[in-house]
Tab-separated table of C-alpha atoms in Angstrom:
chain	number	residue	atom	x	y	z
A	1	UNK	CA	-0.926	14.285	41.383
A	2	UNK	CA	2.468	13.289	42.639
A	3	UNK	CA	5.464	13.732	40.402
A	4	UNK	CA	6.499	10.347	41.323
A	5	UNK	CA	3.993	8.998	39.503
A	6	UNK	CA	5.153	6.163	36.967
A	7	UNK	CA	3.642	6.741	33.452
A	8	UNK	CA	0.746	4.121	33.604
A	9	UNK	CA	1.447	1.257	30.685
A	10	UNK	CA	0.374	0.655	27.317
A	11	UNK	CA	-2.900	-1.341	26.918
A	12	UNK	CA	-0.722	-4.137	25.398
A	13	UNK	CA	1.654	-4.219	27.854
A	14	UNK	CA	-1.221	-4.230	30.867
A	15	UNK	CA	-2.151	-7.257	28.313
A	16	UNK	CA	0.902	-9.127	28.549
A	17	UNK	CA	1.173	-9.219	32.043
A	18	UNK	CA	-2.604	-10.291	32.712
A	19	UNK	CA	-1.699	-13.365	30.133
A	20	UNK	CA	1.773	-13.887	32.623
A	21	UNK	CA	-1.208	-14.145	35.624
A	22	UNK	CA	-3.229	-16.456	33.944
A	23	UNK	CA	-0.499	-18.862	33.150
A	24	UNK	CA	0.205	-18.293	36.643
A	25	UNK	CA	-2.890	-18.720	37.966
A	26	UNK	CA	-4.010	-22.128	35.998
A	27	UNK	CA	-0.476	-23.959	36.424
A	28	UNK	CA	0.397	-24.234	32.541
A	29	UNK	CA	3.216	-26.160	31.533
A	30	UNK	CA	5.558	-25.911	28.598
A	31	UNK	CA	3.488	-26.446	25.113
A	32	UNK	CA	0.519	-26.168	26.761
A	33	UNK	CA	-1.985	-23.460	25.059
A	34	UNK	CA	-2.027	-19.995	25.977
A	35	UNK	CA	-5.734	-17.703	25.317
A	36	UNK	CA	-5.946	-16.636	21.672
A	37	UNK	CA	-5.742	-13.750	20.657
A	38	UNK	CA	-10.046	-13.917	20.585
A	39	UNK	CA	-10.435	-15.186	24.036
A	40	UNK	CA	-7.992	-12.194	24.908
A	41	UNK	CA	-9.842	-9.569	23.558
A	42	UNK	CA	-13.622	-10.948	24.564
A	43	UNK	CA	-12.353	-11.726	28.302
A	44	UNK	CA	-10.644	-8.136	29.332
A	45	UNK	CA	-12.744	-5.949	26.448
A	46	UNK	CA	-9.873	-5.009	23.767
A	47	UNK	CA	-9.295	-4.802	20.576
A	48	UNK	CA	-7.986	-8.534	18.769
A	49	UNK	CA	-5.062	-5.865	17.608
A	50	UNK	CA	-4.192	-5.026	21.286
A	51	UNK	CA	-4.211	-8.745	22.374
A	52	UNK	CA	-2.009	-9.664	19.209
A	53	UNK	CA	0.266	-7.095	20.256
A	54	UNK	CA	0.472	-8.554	23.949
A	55	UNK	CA	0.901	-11.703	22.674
A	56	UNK	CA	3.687	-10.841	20.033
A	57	UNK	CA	5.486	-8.861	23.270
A	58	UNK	CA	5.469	-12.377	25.069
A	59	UNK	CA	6.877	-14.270	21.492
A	60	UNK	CA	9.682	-11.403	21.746
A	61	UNK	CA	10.640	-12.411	25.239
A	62	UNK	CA	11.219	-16.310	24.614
A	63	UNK	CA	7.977	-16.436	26.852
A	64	UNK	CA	5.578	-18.142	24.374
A	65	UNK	CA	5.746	-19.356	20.651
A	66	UNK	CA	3.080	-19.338	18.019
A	67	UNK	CA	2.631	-22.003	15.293
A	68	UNK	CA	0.249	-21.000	12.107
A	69	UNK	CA	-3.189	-21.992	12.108
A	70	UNK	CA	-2.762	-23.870	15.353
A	71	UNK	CA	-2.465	-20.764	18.137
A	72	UNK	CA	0.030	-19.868	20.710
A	73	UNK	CA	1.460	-22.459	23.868
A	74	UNK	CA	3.761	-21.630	25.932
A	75	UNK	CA	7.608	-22.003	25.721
A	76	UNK	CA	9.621	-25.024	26.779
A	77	UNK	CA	11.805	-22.384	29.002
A	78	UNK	CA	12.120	-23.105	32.575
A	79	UNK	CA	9.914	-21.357	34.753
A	80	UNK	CA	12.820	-19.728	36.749
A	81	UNK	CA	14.141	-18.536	33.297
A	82	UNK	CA	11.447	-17.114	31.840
A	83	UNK	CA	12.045	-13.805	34.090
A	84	UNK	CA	15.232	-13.181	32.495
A	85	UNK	CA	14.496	-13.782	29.197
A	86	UNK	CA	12.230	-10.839	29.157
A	87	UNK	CA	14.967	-8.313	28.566
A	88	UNK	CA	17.015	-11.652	25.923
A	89	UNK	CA	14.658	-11.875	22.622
A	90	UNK	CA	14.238	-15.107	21.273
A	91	UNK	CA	17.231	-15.898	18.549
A	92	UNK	CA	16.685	-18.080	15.696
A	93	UNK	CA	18.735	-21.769	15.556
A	94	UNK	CA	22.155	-21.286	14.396
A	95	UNK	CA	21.633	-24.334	12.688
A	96	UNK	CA	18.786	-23.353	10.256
A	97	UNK	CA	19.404	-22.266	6.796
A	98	UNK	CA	18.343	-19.574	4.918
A	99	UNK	CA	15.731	-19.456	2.687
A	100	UNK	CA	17.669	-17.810	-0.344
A	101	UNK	CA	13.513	-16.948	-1.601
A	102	UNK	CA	11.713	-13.207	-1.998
A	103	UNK	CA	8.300	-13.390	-2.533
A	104	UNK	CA	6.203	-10.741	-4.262
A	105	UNK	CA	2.405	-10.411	-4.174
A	106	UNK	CA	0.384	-8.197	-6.515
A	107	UNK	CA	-2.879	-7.907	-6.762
A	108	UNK	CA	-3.813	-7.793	-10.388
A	109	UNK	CA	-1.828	-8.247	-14.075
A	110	UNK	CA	-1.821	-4.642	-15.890
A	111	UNK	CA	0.975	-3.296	-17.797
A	112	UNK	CA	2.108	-1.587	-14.148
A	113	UNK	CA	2.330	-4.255	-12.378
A	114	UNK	CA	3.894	-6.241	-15.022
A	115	UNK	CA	6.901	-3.646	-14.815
A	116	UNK	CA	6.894	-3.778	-11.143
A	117	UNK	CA	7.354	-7.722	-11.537
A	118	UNK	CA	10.156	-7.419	-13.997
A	119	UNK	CA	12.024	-4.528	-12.307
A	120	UNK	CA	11.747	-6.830	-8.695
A	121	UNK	CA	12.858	-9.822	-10.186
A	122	UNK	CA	16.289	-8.073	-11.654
A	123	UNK	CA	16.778	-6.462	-8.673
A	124	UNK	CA	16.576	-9.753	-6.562
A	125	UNK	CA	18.650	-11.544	-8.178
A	126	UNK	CA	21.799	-9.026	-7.915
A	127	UNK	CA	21.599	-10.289	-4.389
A	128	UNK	CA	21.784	-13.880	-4.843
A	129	UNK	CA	17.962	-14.160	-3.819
A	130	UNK	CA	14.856	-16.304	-6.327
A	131	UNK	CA	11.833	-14.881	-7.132
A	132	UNK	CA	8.339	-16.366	-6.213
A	133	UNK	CA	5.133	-14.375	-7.811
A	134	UNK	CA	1.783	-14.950	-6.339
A	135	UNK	CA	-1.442	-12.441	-8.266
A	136	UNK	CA	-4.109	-12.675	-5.068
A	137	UNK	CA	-7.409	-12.649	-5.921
A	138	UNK	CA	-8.986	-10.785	-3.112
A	139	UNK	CA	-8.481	-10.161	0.412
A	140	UNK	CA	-9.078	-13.652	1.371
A	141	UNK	CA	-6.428	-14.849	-1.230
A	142	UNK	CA	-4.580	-12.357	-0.307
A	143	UNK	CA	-3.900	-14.259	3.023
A	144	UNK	CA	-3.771	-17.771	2.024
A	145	UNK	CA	-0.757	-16.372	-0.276
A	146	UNK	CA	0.714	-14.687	2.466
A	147	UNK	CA	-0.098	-17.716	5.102
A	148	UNK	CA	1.681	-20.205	2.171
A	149	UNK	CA	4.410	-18.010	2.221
A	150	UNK	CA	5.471	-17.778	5.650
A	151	UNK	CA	5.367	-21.845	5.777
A	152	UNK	CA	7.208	-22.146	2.979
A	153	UNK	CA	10.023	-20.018	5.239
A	154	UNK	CA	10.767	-17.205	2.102
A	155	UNK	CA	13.293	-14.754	3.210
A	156	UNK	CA	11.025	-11.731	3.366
A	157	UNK	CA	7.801	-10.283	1.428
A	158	UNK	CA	7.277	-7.529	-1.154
A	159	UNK	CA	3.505	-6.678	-1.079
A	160	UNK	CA	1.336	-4.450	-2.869
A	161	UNK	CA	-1.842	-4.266	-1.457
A	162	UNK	CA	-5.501	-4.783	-2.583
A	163	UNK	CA	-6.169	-1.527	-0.696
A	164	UNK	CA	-5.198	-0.117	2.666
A	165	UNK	CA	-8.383	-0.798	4.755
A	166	UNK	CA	-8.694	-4.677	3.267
A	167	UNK	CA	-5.343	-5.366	3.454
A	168	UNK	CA	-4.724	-4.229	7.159
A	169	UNK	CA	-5.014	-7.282	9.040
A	170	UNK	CA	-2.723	-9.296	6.664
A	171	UNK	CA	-0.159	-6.269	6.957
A	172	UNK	CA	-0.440	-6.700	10.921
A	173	UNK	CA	0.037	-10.162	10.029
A	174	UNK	CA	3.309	-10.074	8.477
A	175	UNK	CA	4.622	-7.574	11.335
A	176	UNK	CA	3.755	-9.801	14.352
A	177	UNK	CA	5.104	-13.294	12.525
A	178	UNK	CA	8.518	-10.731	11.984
A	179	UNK	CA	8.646	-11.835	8.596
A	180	UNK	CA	11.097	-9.176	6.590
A	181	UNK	CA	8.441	-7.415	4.201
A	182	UNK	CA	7.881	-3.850	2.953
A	183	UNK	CA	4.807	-2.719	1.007
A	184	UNK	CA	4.946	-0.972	-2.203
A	185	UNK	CA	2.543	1.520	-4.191
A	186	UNK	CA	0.658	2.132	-0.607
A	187	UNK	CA	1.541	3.748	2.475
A	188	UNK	CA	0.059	2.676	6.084
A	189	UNK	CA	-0.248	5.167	9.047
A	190	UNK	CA	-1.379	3.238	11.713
A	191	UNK	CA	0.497	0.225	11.148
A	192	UNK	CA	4.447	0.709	11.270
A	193	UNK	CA	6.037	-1.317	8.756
A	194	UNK	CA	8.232	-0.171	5.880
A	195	UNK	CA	6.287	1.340	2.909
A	196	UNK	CA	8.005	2.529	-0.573
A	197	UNK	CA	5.680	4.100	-3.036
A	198	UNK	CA	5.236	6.952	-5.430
A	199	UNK	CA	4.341	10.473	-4.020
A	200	UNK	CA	1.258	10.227	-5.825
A	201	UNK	CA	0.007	13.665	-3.719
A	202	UNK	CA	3.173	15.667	-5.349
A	203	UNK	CA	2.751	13.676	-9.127
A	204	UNK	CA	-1.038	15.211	-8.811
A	205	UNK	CA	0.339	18.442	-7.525
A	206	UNK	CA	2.827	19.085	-10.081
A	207	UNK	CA	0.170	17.824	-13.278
A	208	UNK	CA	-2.319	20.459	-12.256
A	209	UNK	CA	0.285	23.177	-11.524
A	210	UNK	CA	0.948	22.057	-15.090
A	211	UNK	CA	-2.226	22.733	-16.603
A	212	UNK	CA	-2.649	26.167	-15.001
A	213	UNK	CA	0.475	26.766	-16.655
A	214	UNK	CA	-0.541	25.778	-19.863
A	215	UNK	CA	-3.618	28.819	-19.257
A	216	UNK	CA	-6.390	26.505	-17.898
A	217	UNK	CA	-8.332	27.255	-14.982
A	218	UNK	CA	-11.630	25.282	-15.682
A	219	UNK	CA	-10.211	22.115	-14.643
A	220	UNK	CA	-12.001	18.879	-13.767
A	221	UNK	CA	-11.128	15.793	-11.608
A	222	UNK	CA	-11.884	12.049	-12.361
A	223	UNK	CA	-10.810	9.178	-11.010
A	224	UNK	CA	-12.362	5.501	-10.277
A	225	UNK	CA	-13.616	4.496	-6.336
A	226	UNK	CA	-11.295	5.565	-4.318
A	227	UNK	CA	-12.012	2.287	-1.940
A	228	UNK	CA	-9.315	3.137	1.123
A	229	UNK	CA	-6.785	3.205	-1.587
A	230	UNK	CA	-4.015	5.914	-0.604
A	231	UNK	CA	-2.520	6.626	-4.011
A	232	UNK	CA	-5.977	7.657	-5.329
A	233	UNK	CA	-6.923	9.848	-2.438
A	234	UNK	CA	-3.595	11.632	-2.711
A	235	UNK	CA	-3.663	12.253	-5.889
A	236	UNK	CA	-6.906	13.665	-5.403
A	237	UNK	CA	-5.580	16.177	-2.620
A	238	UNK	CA	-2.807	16.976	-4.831
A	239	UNK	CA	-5.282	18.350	-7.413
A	240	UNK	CA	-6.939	20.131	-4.531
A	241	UNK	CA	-4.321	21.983	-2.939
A	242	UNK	CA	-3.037	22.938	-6.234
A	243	UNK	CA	-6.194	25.026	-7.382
A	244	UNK	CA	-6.082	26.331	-3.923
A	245	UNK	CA	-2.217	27.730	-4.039
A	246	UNK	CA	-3.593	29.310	-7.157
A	247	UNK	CA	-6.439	31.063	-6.220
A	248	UNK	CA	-8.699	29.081	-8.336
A	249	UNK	CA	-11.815	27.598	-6.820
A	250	UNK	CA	-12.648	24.357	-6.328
A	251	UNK	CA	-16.109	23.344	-8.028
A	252	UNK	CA	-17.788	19.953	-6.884
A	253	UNK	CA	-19.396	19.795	-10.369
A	254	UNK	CA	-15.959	19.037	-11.897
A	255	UNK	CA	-15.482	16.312	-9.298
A	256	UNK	CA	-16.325	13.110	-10.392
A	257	UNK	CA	-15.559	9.825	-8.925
A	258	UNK	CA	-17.515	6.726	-10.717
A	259	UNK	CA	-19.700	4.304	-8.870
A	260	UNK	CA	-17.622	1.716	-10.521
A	261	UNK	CA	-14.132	1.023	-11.929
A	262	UNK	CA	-13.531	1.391	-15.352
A	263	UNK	CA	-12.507	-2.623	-16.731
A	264	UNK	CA	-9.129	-2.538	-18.901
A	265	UNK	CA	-10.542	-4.536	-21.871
A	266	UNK	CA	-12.892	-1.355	-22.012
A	267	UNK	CA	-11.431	1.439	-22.477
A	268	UNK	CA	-11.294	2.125	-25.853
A	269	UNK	CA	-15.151	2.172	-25.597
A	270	UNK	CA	-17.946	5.081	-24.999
A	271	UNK	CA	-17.968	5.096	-21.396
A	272	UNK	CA	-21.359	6.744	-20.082
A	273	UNK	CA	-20.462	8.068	-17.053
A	274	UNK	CA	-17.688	9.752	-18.512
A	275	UNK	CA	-19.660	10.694	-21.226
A	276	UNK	CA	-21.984	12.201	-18.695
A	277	UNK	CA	-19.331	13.968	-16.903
A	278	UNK	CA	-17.828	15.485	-19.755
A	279	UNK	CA	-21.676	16.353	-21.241
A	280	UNK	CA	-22.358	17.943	-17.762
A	281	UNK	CA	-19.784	20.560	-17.746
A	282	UNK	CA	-19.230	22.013	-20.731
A	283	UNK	CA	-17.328	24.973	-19.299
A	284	UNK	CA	-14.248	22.703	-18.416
A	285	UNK	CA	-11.056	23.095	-20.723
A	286	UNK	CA	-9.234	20.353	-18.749
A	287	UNK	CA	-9.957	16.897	-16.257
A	288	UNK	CA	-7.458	15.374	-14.557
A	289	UNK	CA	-7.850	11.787	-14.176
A	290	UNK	CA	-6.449	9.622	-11.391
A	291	UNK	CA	-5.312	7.439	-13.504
A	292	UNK	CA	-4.313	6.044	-17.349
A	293	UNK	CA	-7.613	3.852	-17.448
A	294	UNK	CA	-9.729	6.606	-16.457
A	295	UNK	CA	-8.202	9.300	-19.167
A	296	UNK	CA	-8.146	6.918	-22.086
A	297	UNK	CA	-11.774	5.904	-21.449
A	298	UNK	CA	-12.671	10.137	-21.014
A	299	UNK	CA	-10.636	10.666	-24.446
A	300	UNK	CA	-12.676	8.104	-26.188
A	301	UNK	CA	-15.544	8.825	-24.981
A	302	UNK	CA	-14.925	12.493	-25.850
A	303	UNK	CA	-13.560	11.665	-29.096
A	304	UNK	CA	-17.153	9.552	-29.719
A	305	UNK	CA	-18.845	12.651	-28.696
A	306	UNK	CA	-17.127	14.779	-31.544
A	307	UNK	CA	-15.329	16.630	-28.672
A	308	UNK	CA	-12.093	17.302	-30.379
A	309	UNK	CA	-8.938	16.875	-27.657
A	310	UNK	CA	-7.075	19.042	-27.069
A	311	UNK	CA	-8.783	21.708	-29.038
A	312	UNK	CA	-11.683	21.903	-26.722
A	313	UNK	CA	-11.065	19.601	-24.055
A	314	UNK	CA	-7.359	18.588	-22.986
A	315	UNK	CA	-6.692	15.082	-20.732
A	316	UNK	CA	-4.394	14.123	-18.661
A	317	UNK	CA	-3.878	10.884	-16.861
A	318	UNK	CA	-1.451	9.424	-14.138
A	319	UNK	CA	0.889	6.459	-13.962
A	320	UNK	CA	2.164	6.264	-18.027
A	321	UNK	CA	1.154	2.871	-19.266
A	322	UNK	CA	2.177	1.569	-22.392
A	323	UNK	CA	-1.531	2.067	-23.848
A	324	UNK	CA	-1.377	5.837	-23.082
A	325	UNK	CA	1.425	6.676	-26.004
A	326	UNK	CA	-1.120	4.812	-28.498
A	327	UNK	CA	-4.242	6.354	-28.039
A	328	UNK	CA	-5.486	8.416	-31.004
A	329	UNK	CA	-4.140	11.327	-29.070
A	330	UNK	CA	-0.967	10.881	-27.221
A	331	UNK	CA	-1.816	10.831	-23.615
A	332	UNK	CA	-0.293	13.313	-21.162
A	333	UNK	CA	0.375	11.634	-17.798
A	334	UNK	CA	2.240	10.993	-14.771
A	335	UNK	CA	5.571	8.392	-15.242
A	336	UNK	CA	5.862	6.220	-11.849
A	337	UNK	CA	9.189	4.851	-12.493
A	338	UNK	CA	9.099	1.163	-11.341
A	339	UNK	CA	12.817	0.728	-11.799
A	340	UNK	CA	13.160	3.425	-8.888
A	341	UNK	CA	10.436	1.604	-6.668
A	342	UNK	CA	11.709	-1.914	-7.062
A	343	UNK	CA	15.445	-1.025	-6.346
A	344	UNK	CA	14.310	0.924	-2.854
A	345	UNK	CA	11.953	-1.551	-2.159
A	346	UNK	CA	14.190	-4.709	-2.826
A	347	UNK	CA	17.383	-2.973	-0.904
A	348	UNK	CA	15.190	-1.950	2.147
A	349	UNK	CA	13.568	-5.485	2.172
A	350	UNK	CA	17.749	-6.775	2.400
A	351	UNK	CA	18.226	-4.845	5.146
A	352	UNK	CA	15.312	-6.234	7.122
A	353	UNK	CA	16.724	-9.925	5.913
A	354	UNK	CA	20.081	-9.250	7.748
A	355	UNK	CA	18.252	-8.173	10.914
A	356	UNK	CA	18.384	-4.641	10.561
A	357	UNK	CA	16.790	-2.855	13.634
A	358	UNK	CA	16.169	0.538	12.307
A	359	UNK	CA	13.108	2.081	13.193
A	360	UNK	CA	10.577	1.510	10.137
A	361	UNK	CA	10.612	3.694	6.809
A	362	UNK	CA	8.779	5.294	4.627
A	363	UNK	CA	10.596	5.922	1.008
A	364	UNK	CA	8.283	8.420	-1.757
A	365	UNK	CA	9.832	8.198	-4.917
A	366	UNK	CA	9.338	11.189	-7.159
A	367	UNK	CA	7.355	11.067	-10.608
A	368	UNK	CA	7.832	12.935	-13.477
A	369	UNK	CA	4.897	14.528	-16.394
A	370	UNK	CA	5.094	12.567	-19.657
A	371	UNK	CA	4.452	15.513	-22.183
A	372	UNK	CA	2.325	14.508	-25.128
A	373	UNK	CA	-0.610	15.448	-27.208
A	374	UNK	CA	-3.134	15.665	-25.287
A	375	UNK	CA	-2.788	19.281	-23.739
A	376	UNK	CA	-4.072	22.274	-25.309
A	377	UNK	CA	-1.304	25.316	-24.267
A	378	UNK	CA	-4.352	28.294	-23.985
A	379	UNK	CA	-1.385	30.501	-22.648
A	380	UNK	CA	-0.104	31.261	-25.921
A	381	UNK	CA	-2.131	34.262	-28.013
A	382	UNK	CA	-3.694	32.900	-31.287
């Protein structure tokens, strides 16, 4: 191979200039449509994502425009300008105002997310910006909000995510239409746009390091579906790696992820599958749960079993909601300060809305173990 060789182009790129040749090749004039992003893909065998890319790299040199819900045509630009104007990006009118709006988009009401909301909406307004709330329903929602958004013209996004594998396309979404947004309480690797969450691998990490502490080495791990959610799987590796640095092995018996989520208005109830879990293993001191909902359903269903906690059985949960200092036990969890998250993810989101150009950025903040009742210390002699 010759060392001359030019490093051959990414797929996108190759993209681009095959969608230059075809407006080329069929003589299309300013406004007229260009291929969608479908056509693209079905006509040279790619991925819709690698013919949205190629198309977004023609929006970024003034080459073609795209208008929501109606596709992409092709600029008003001269034909002997367009050439030039692929090293100028487009620059918006100097004439329009901005949109002094911040959207936010959550995915559910709890007692989290209802500290998320509040902890946004002060930090928004210490820069002059009004807060507009949409709750999706599911992923399909989840993109008319995000669709209604963008028309409306809001000044950038906040969104927390249904999950990372639903949400992916809508996340792409936001990227190509270069509206300012971060996401919170998730992180995406193959997508690169700015992420703050919690490091829910080191919160795990630190809880179970934690427990050893406290003389336990029989210790279980619970947690609802994981569904593509990040925060659940790392916490789940964080529990993993920490019986591992210790030498203590990992049993699949005290690994239990449900067949289906655990419903807020229910978890003061028996639960049977964590009445099952708990039944099966009578050998564990400790379980970990992935989250609050999970623990206070496993203490109450302990509790209904005459399973005294922490005497016999300590719990511990993750994220600190208000219900988890009320339980009949104190719960022992994981604090995900949502003060810290919505002040990083509000100034990040600012610097996107003044055209920062920084590369994107990922932000973990740290959590912190809420000591309680609910942990038995078997390091101490009787």
């Amino acid at each position: 191979m010759s060392n001359n060789s030019k490093p051959k182009k990414q797929l996108y790129l190759q993209i681009a200039d095959k969608v230059l040749e075809i407006i080329e090749s069929r003589g299309l004039k300013a406004h007229d449509p260009v291929p969608s992003e479908g056509e693209l893909a079905k006509l040279f065998g790619v991925s819709r994502m690698t013919s949205k890319l190629a198309l977004e790299q023609l929006v970024e040199r003034g080459i073609v425009y795209r208008l929501p819900r109606r596709g992409t045509f092709l600029s008003g630009t001269r034909q002997e300008d367009r050439a030039r104007m692929t090293e100028i990006p487009a620059q918006p009118p100097a004439d329009k105002k901005e949109n002094k709006m911040i959207a936010l988009i959550i995915p559910h009401m709890t007692d989290y997310t209802s500290r998320i909301i509040s902890a946004v909406e002060h930090e928004v307004r210490k820069h002059g910006y009004d807060l507009i709330l949409r709750i999706s329903k599911d992923e399909e929602d989840q993109g008319r909000c995000l669709q209604t958004l963008a028309e409306m013209g809001v000044s950038g996004i906040i969104l927390f995510p249904l999950g990372s594998k639903s949400c992916s396309n809508q996340v792409f979404k936001l990227k190509m239409e270069k509206i300012p947004s971060v996401i919170i309480d998730r992180v995406f690797y193959e997508i690169p746009i700015d992420c703050v969450y919690h490091d829910h691998f080191q919160g795990s990490y630190d809880m179970a390091k934690y427990l050893i502490s406290k003389g336990h080495r029989e210790i279980g791990f619970s947690s609802n579906v994981i569904e593509n959610i990040t925060s659940r799987g790392e916490r789940y590796q964080g529990y993993i790696q920490a019986l591992l640095d210790h030498g203590i092995p990992v049993k699949s018996e005290y690994i239990h992820f449900r067949t289906s989520s655990i419903k807020p208005g229910h978890v003061h109830q028996y639960d049977a599958e964590q009445g099952e879990f708990i039944r099966n293993n009578p050998d564990m001191t400790a379980v970990m749960c992935a989250d609050d909902q999970v623990a206070i359903a496993t203490l109450f269903s302990a509790l209904h079993m005459n399973i005294s906690v922490p005497e016999t059985l300590s719990i511990v949960g993750f994220s600190d909601t208000y219900l988890s200092a009320l339980t009949p036990v104190p719960l022992t969890t994981v604090r995900q300060d949502t003060d810290k998250l919505a002040a990083a993810a509000v100034e990040l989101l600012m610097k996107r809305v003044r055209q920062s150009k920084e590369q994107h950025i990922t932000v973990k903040i740290q959590t912190q173990i809420i000591e309680r009742k609910s942990v038995l210390d078997r390091s101490v002699s009787p």
